[in-house]
């Protein structure tokens, strides 16, 4: 407890009350709308603050985790007994200059796509309906409808394990299907430059509207979820395998395999993280038992399950 006491004193001495929360319910910060309390939630406003919080966590040997909008995260009902660094609105500036967007990692992808369209810049319309931040998108190489961040990332500013701020090119990011070097080397994305192409504003906005129409038609956006729950297995579609396994609409408590799109596990209102996790394991076991295909989670787990 001594380490936590020292950290708490430092937080109170250095952070305004609005940027630090204690025993913060994580259900308020994830799109699944589940999760117990985080002992501390800190909302840094700049790279130096992020570096300093992590330095203190490492010095005191406290567990810590960096998150964005929580759109790809399942937090335990027991919460997280450590420090959450939430990079969100307070660390989400975006600006356009010629054919580039520069954004901090807490910027929402939807906001970035809208700004690009307003500036007549093409190449980011696919992100108009992705409910995550740039940082999370870079971690997972976010994509939809044939577009991925890997196609437009020019450079990324990262914080490495030694506390150094480095710059990586798009090629050095090691992008793959729902992966990048960030997760492999425990790097934290601080900001990025995206290179786009001049386009017709009306056409870009129309494309975004059409993609959002398709999302509403095919995805259960009326329910809390983390988007696609499982990665696409090579040669298959996760949703089709789950439906063929007879699991469409299958429930554990208020957690359900969506009847609209079987690739989504949804919270019908009062689901717990434990119920969602139990349902995910049932899906994995049933699909493997029937088709010998191993479904890997696209959603990240945080806390004890």
Short mmCIF file of C-alpha atoms in Angstrom, two decimals:
data_model
loop_
_atom_site.label_atom_id
_atom_site.label_comp_id
_atom_site.label_asym_id
_atom_site.label_seq_id
_atom_site.Cartn_x
_atom_site.Cartn_y
_atom_site.Cartn_z
CA UNK A 1 0.00 0.00 0.00
CA UNK A 2 2.94 2.34 0.53
CA UNK A 3 3.54 2.58 -3.20
CA UNK A 4 -0.07 3.46 -3.88
CA UNK A 5 -0.04 6.06 -1.09
CA UNK A 6 3.01 7.74 -2.58
CA UNK A 7 1.53 7.71 -6.06
CA UNK A 8 -1.79 9.10 -4.82
CA UNK A 9 -0.03 11.96 -3.04
CA UNK A 10 1.91 12.76 -6.21
CA UNK A 11 -1.31 12.74 -8.25
CA UNK A 12 -3.08 15.11 -5.88
CA UNK A 13 -0.08 17.46 -5.87
CA UNK A 14 0.36 17.54 -9.66
CA UNK A 15 -3.03 16.97 -11.31
CA UNK A 16 -6.22 19.07 -11.30
CA UNK A 17 -9.16 17.18 -9.78
CA UNK A 18 -10.93 16.93 -13.13
CA UNK A 19 -8.07 14.98 -14.70
CA UNK A 20 -7.79 12.31 -11.99
CA UNK A 21 -10.50 9.92 -10.84
CA UNK A 22 -10.43 7.36 -8.07
CA UNK A 23 -12.27 4.02 -8.16
CA UNK A 24 -13.65 5.03 -11.55
CA UNK A 25 -16.26 2.61 -13.01
CA UNK A 26 -14.84 1.29 -16.26
CA UNK A 27 -18.33 0.61 -17.61
CA UNK A 28 -18.45 4.37 -18.22
CA UNK A 29 -15.39 4.16 -20.44
CA UNK A 30 -15.94 1.09 -22.65
CA UNK A 31 -18.34 0.59 -25.53
CA UNK A 32 -19.35 -2.78 -24.01
CA UNK A 33 -20.65 -0.72 -21.04
CA UNK A 34 -19.23 -3.23 -18.55
CA UNK A 35 -16.28 -3.29 -16.15
CA UNK A 36 -15.59 -2.70 -12.49
CA UNK A 37 -13.63 0.22 -11.01
CA UNK A 38 -10.11 1.29 -11.86
CA UNK A 39 -8.17 2.26 -8.76
CA UNK A 40 -6.88 5.36 -10.58
CA UNK A 41 -7.76 6.95 -13.90
CA UNK A 42 -5.45 9.70 -15.11
CA UNK A 43 -6.19 11.83 -18.16
CA UNK A 44 -2.91 13.37 -19.37
CA UNK A 45 -2.96 16.42 -21.63
CA UNK A 46 0.45 16.09 -23.27
CA UNK A 47 3.39 13.77 -24.00
CA UNK A 48 5.38 14.97 -21.00
CA UNK A 49 2.51 14.12 -18.65
CA UNK A 50 2.11 10.66 -20.18
CA UNK A 51 5.83 10.04 -19.77
CA UNK A 52 5.80 11.24 -16.16
CA UNK A 53 2.84 9.11 -15.07
CA UNK A 54 4.40 6.00 -16.59
CA UNK A 55 7.77 6.83 -15.01
CA UNK A 56 6.10 6.95 -11.59
CA UNK A 57 4.23 3.71 -12.21
CA UNK A 58 7.44 1.97 -13.15
CA UNK A 59 9.40 3.40 -10.24
CA UNK A 60 6.74 2.30 -7.75
CA UNK A 61 6.07 -0.98 -9.62
CA UNK A 62 2.38 -0.20 -10.09
CA UNK A 63 0.39 -1.87 -12.89
CA UNK A 64 -0.70 0.55 -15.61
CA UNK A 65 -2.62 0.46 -18.87
CA UNK A 66 -3.11 2.98 -21.68
CA UNK A 67 -6.54 3.21 -23.30
CA UNK A 68 -8.44 5.39 -25.71
CA UNK A 69 -12.21 5.21 -26.20
CA UNK A 70 -12.50 1.64 -24.86
CA UNK A 71 -14.06 0.44 -28.10
CA UNK A 72 -11.97 -2.71 -28.28
CA UNK A 73 -11.72 -3.53 -24.59
CA UNK A 74 -13.43 -5.94 -22.17
CA UNK A 75 -12.70 -4.99 -18.55
CA UNK A 76 -13.26 -7.48 -15.74
CA UNK A 77 -16.19 -7.05 -13.36
CA UNK A 78 -13.52 -6.86 -10.64
CA UNK A 79 -12.10 -3.79 -12.32
CA UNK A 80 -8.42 -2.94 -12.59
CA UNK A 81 -6.26 -2.55 -9.50
CA UNK A 82 -3.83 -0.16 -11.08
CA UNK A 83 -3.47 3.02 -13.11
CA UNK A 84 -5.46 3.68 -16.26
CA UNK A 85 -4.07 6.40 -18.54
CA UNK A 86 -6.98 7.50 -20.67
CA UNK A 87 -5.92 9.33 -23.81
CA UNK A 88 -9.13 10.96 -24.92
CA UNK A 89 -10.62 14.35 -25.65
CA UNK A 90 -8.01 16.22 -23.58
CA UNK A 91 -5.29 14.68 -25.76
CA UNK A 92 -7.02 14.69 -29.11
CA UNK A 93 -6.07 17.71 -31.19
CA UNK A 94 -6.35 17.34 -34.97
CA UNK A 95 -5.21 19.72 -37.68
CA UNK A 96 -5.04 19.59 -41.46
CA UNK A 97 -2.19 21.02 -43.52
CA UNK A 98 -2.19 20.64 -47.29
CA UNK A 99 -2.70 16.90 -47.93
CA UNK A 100 -1.91 15.72 -44.39
CA UNK A 101 -3.69 15.32 -41.09
CA UNK A 102 -1.71 15.59 -37.87
CA UNK A 103 -3.45 14.22 -34.79
CA UNK A 104 -2.71 13.28 -31.21
CA UNK A 105 -3.51 9.68 -30.33
CA UNK A 106 -6.62 10.53 -28.32
CA UNK A 107 -8.39 11.95 -31.39
CA UNK A 108 -11.50 10.03 -32.44
CA UNK A 109 -11.24 8.45 -35.88
CA UNK A 110 -14.77 9.60 -36.70
CA UNK A 111 -13.78 13.22 -36.02
CA UNK A 112 -10.64 12.86 -38.12
CA UNK A 113 -12.61 11.41 -41.03
CA UNK A 114 -15.11 14.26 -40.86
CA UNK A 115 -12.36 16.92 -40.81
CA UNK A 116 -10.60 15.29 -43.75
CA UNK A 117 -13.85 15.32 -45.73
CA UNK A 118 -14.49 18.96 -44.88
CA UNK A 119 -11.01 19.81 -46.16
CA UNK A 120 -11.58 17.84 -49.37
CA UNK A 121 -9.06 15.13 -48.46
CA UNK A 122 -9.77 11.55 -49.55
CA UNK A 123 -8.53 8.30 -48.03
CA UNK A 124 -10.03 8.29 -44.54
CA UNK A 125 -13.74 7.84 -45.32
CA UNK A 126 -13.57 4.18 -44.24
CA UNK A 127 -13.00 5.35 -40.64
CA UNK A 128 -16.16 7.45 -40.45
CA UNK A 129 -17.98 4.82 -38.39
CA UNK A 130 -15.11 3.36 -36.34
CA UNK A 131 -15.78 4.36 -32.70
CA UNK A 132 -12.16 4.33 -31.57
CA UNK A 133 -9.25 6.72 -31.17
CA UNK A 134 -6.24 7.11 -33.41
CA UNK A 135 -4.02 5.44 -30.82
CA UNK A 136 -6.16 2.32 -30.66
CA UNK A 137 -6.50 2.36 -34.43
CA UNK A 138 -2.73 2.42 -34.86
CA UNK A 139 -2.33 -0.44 -32.38
CA UNK A 140 -4.79 -2.62 -34.29
CA UNK A 141 -4.36 -1.22 -37.80
CA UNK A 142 -8.04 -0.31 -37.79
CA UNK A 143 -9.89 -0.74 -41.03
CA UNK A 144 -13.24 -1.26 -42.70
CA UNK A 145 -14.69 -1.63 -46.18
CA UNK A 146 -11.32 -2.14 -47.85
CA UNK A 147 -9.52 0.72 -46.11
CA UNK A 148 -6.89 0.50 -43.35
CA UNK A 149 -4.75 3.00 -41.50
CA UNK A 150 -1.66 1.26 -42.88
CA UNK A 151 -2.54 2.70 -46.30
CA UNK A 152 -2.26 6.33 -45.15
CA UNK A 153 0.06 6.49 -42.12
CA UNK A 154 3.19 8.47 -42.96
CA UNK A 155 4.86 8.67 -39.53
CA UNK A 156 4.02 7.95 -35.90
CA UNK A 157 5.46 9.45 -32.73
CA UNK A 158 5.80 6.78 -30.05
CA UNK A 159 6.97 6.41 -26.47
CA UNK A 160 9.19 3.36 -25.98
CA UNK A 161 9.82 1.21 -22.91
CA UNK A 162 12.83 3.31 -21.89
CA UNK A 163 10.73 6.45 -21.82
CA UNK A 164 12.19 7.83 -25.04
CA UNK A 165 10.05 9.54 -27.66
CA UNK A 166 10.82 8.16 -31.13
CA UNK A 167 9.46 8.59 -34.63
CA UNK A 168 8.56 5.64 -36.84
CA UNK A 169 7.69 5.66 -40.52
CA UNK A 170 4.60 3.89 -41.79
CA UNK A 171 6.84 1.05 -43.01
CA UNK A 172 8.48 0.73 -39.58
CA UNK A 173 5.06 0.33 -37.96
CA UNK A 174 4.94 -3.29 -39.09
CA UNK A 175 1.25 -3.16 -39.93
CA UNK A 176 -0.63 -6.39 -40.55
CA UNK A 177 -4.18 -7.63 -40.17
CA UNK A 178 -5.33 -6.07 -36.87
CA UNK A 179 -1.76 -5.73 -35.65
CA UNK A 180 1.23 -3.41 -35.61
CA UNK A 181 4.61 -3.05 -33.94
CA UNK A 182 3.00 -1.11 -31.08
CA UNK A 183 1.63 -4.21 -29.39
CA UNK A 184 4.64 -6.38 -30.21
CA UNK A 185 7.15 -3.95 -28.68
CA UNK A 186 4.90 -2.32 -26.04
CA UNK A 187 5.12 1.11 -27.67
CA UNK A 188 2.62 3.88 -26.96
CA UNK A 189 1.40 5.97 -29.87
CA UNK A 190 1.51 9.68 -29.07
CA UNK A 191 0.64 11.25 -32.42
CA UNK A 192 0.66 10.53 -36.14
CA UNK A 193 0.74 12.15 -39.55
CA UNK A 194 -1.63 10.74 -42.17
CA UNK A 195 -1.04 11.44 -45.85
CA UNK A 196 -4.25 11.77 -47.84
CA UNK A 197 -5.17 12.82 -51.39
CA UNK A 198 -7.08 15.85 -52.64
CA UNK A 199 -10.64 14.89 -53.53
CA UNK A 200 -14.12 16.23 -54.09
CA UNK A 201 -15.71 17.19 -50.77
CA UNK A 202 -19.25 16.25 -51.81
CA UNK A 203 -18.17 12.84 -53.10
CA UNK A 204 -16.18 12.10 -49.93
CA UNK A 205 -19.12 13.06 -47.69
CA UNK A 206 -21.46 10.96 -49.84
CA UNK A 207 -19.11 7.98 -49.52
CA UNK A 208 -19.05 8.39 -45.73
CA UNK A 209 -22.82 8.58 -45.59
CA UNK A 210 -23.12 5.42 -47.69
CA UNK A 211 -20.68 3.48 -45.51
CA UNK A 212 -22.52 4.57 -42.39
CA UNK A 213 -25.80 3.46 -43.95
CA UNK A 214 -24.30 0.02 -44.59
CA UNK A 215 -23.08 -0.18 -40.99
CA UNK A 216 -26.52 0.61 -39.60
CA UNK A 217 -28.09 -1.94 -41.92
CA UNK A 218 -25.69 -4.80 -41.19
CA UNK A 219 -24.36 -4.19 -37.67
CA UNK A 220 -26.16 -4.14 -34.29
CA UNK A 221 -25.30 -0.52 -33.56
CA UNK A 222 -28.34 -0.19 -31.31
CA UNK A 223 -26.60 -2.34 -28.67
CA UNK A 224 -23.41 -1.91 -26.66
CA UNK A 225 -20.56 -3.95 -28.13
CA UNK A 226 -16.88 -3.77 -29.03
CA UNK A 227 -17.48 -4.18 -32.74
CA UNK A 228 -16.17 -7.37 -34.32
CA UNK A 229 -15.38 -9.65 -31.40
CA UNK A 230 -13.14 -12.11 -33.23
CA UNK A 231 -10.43 -11.72 -35.84
CA UNK A 232 -11.16 -13.04 -39.31
CA UNK A 233 -9.60 -16.52 -39.63
CA UNK A 234 -7.63 -17.02 -42.81
CA UNK A 235 -9.96 -18.34 -45.47
CA UNK A 236 -13.12 -17.87 -43.38
CA UNK A 237 -15.46 -15.27 -41.96
CA UNK A 238 -15.91 -15.42 -38.20
CA UNK A 239 -19.58 -14.41 -38.33
CA UNK A 240 -20.42 -17.13 -40.86
CA UNK A 241 -18.66 -19.82 -38.81
CA UNK A 242 -20.52 -18.74 -35.68
CA UNK A 243 -23.86 -18.75 -37.48
CA UNK A 244 -23.15 -22.16 -39.05
CA UNK A 245 -22.37 -23.43 -35.56
CA UNK A 246 -25.98 -22.66 -34.62
CA UNK A 247 -25.10 -19.86 -32.23
CA UNK A 248 -27.05 -17.01 -33.78
CA UNK A 249 -28.93 -15.31 -30.91
CA UNK A 250 -27.29 -17.57 -28.29
CA UNK A 251 -27.19 -15.90 -24.89
CA UNK A 252 -25.39 -16.06 -21.56
CA UNK A 253 -27.33 -13.78 -19.27
CA UNK A 254 -27.69 -10.51 -21.14
CA UNK A 255 -24.71 -11.20 -23.39
CA UNK A 256 -25.78 -12.37 -26.82
CA UNK A 257 -24.42 -13.42 -30.20
CA UNK A 258 -26.08 -10.77 -32.32
CA UNK A 259 -28.94 -11.96 -34.49
CA UNK A 260 -28.10 -9.19 -36.94
CA UNK A 261 -24.40 -10.03 -37.32
CA UNK A 262 -22.98 -13.13 -35.64
CA UNK A 263 -19.49 -11.63 -35.55
CA UNK A 264 -20.69 -9.28 -32.80
CA UNK A 265 -21.17 -10.18 -29.15
CA UNK A 266 -23.56 -7.59 -27.73
CA UNK A 267 -24.68 -6.38 -24.33
CA UNK A 268 -28.46 -6.39 -24.40
CA UNK A 269 -28.56 -4.10 -21.38
CA UNK A 270 -27.46 -5.73 -18.12
CA UNK A 271 -24.67 -8.10 -19.19
CA UNK A 272 -21.59 -8.50 -17.03
CA UNK A 273 -18.05 -8.79 -18.31
CA UNK A 274 -18.05 -12.35 -16.99
CA UNK A 275 -21.10 -13.25 -19.08
CA UNK A 276 -19.55 -11.74 -22.19
CA UNK A 277 -16.31 -13.66 -21.59
CA UNK A 278 -18.18 -16.92 -20.95
CA UNK A 279 -20.09 -16.45 -24.20
CA UNK A 280 -16.88 -15.76 -26.11
CA UNK A 281 -15.36 -19.01 -24.83
CA UNK A 282 -18.49 -20.98 -25.73
CA UNK A 283 -18.32 -19.57 -29.25
CA UNK A 284 -14.64 -20.44 -29.57
CA UNK A 285 -15.15 -23.98 -28.28
CA UNK A 286 -18.20 -24.68 -30.46
CA UNK A 287 -16.58 -23.36 -33.64
CA UNK A 288 -13.37 -25.27 -33.01
CA UNK A 289 -15.26 -28.45 -32.17
CA UNK A 290 -17.29 -28.32 -35.38
CA UNK A 291 -14.89 -26.81 -37.91
CA UNK A 292 -11.42 -27.08 -36.32
CA UNK A 293 -10.97 -23.35 -36.77
CA UNK A 294 -9.52 -21.38 -33.87
CA UNK A 295 -11.21 -18.00 -33.41
CA UNK A 296 -8.88 -15.42 -31.89
CA UNK A 297 -10.23 -12.52 -29.90
CA UNK A 298 -10.00 -9.12 -31.53
CA UNK A 299 -11.19 -7.58 -28.26
CA UNK A 300 -8.52 -7.08 -25.59
CA UNK A 301 -9.05 -8.26 -22.01
CA UNK A 302 -8.12 -6.19 -18.96
CA UNK A 303 -8.24 -7.41 -15.37
CA UNK A 304 -8.91 -10.82 -13.86
CA UNK A 305 -11.25 -13.23 -15.66
#
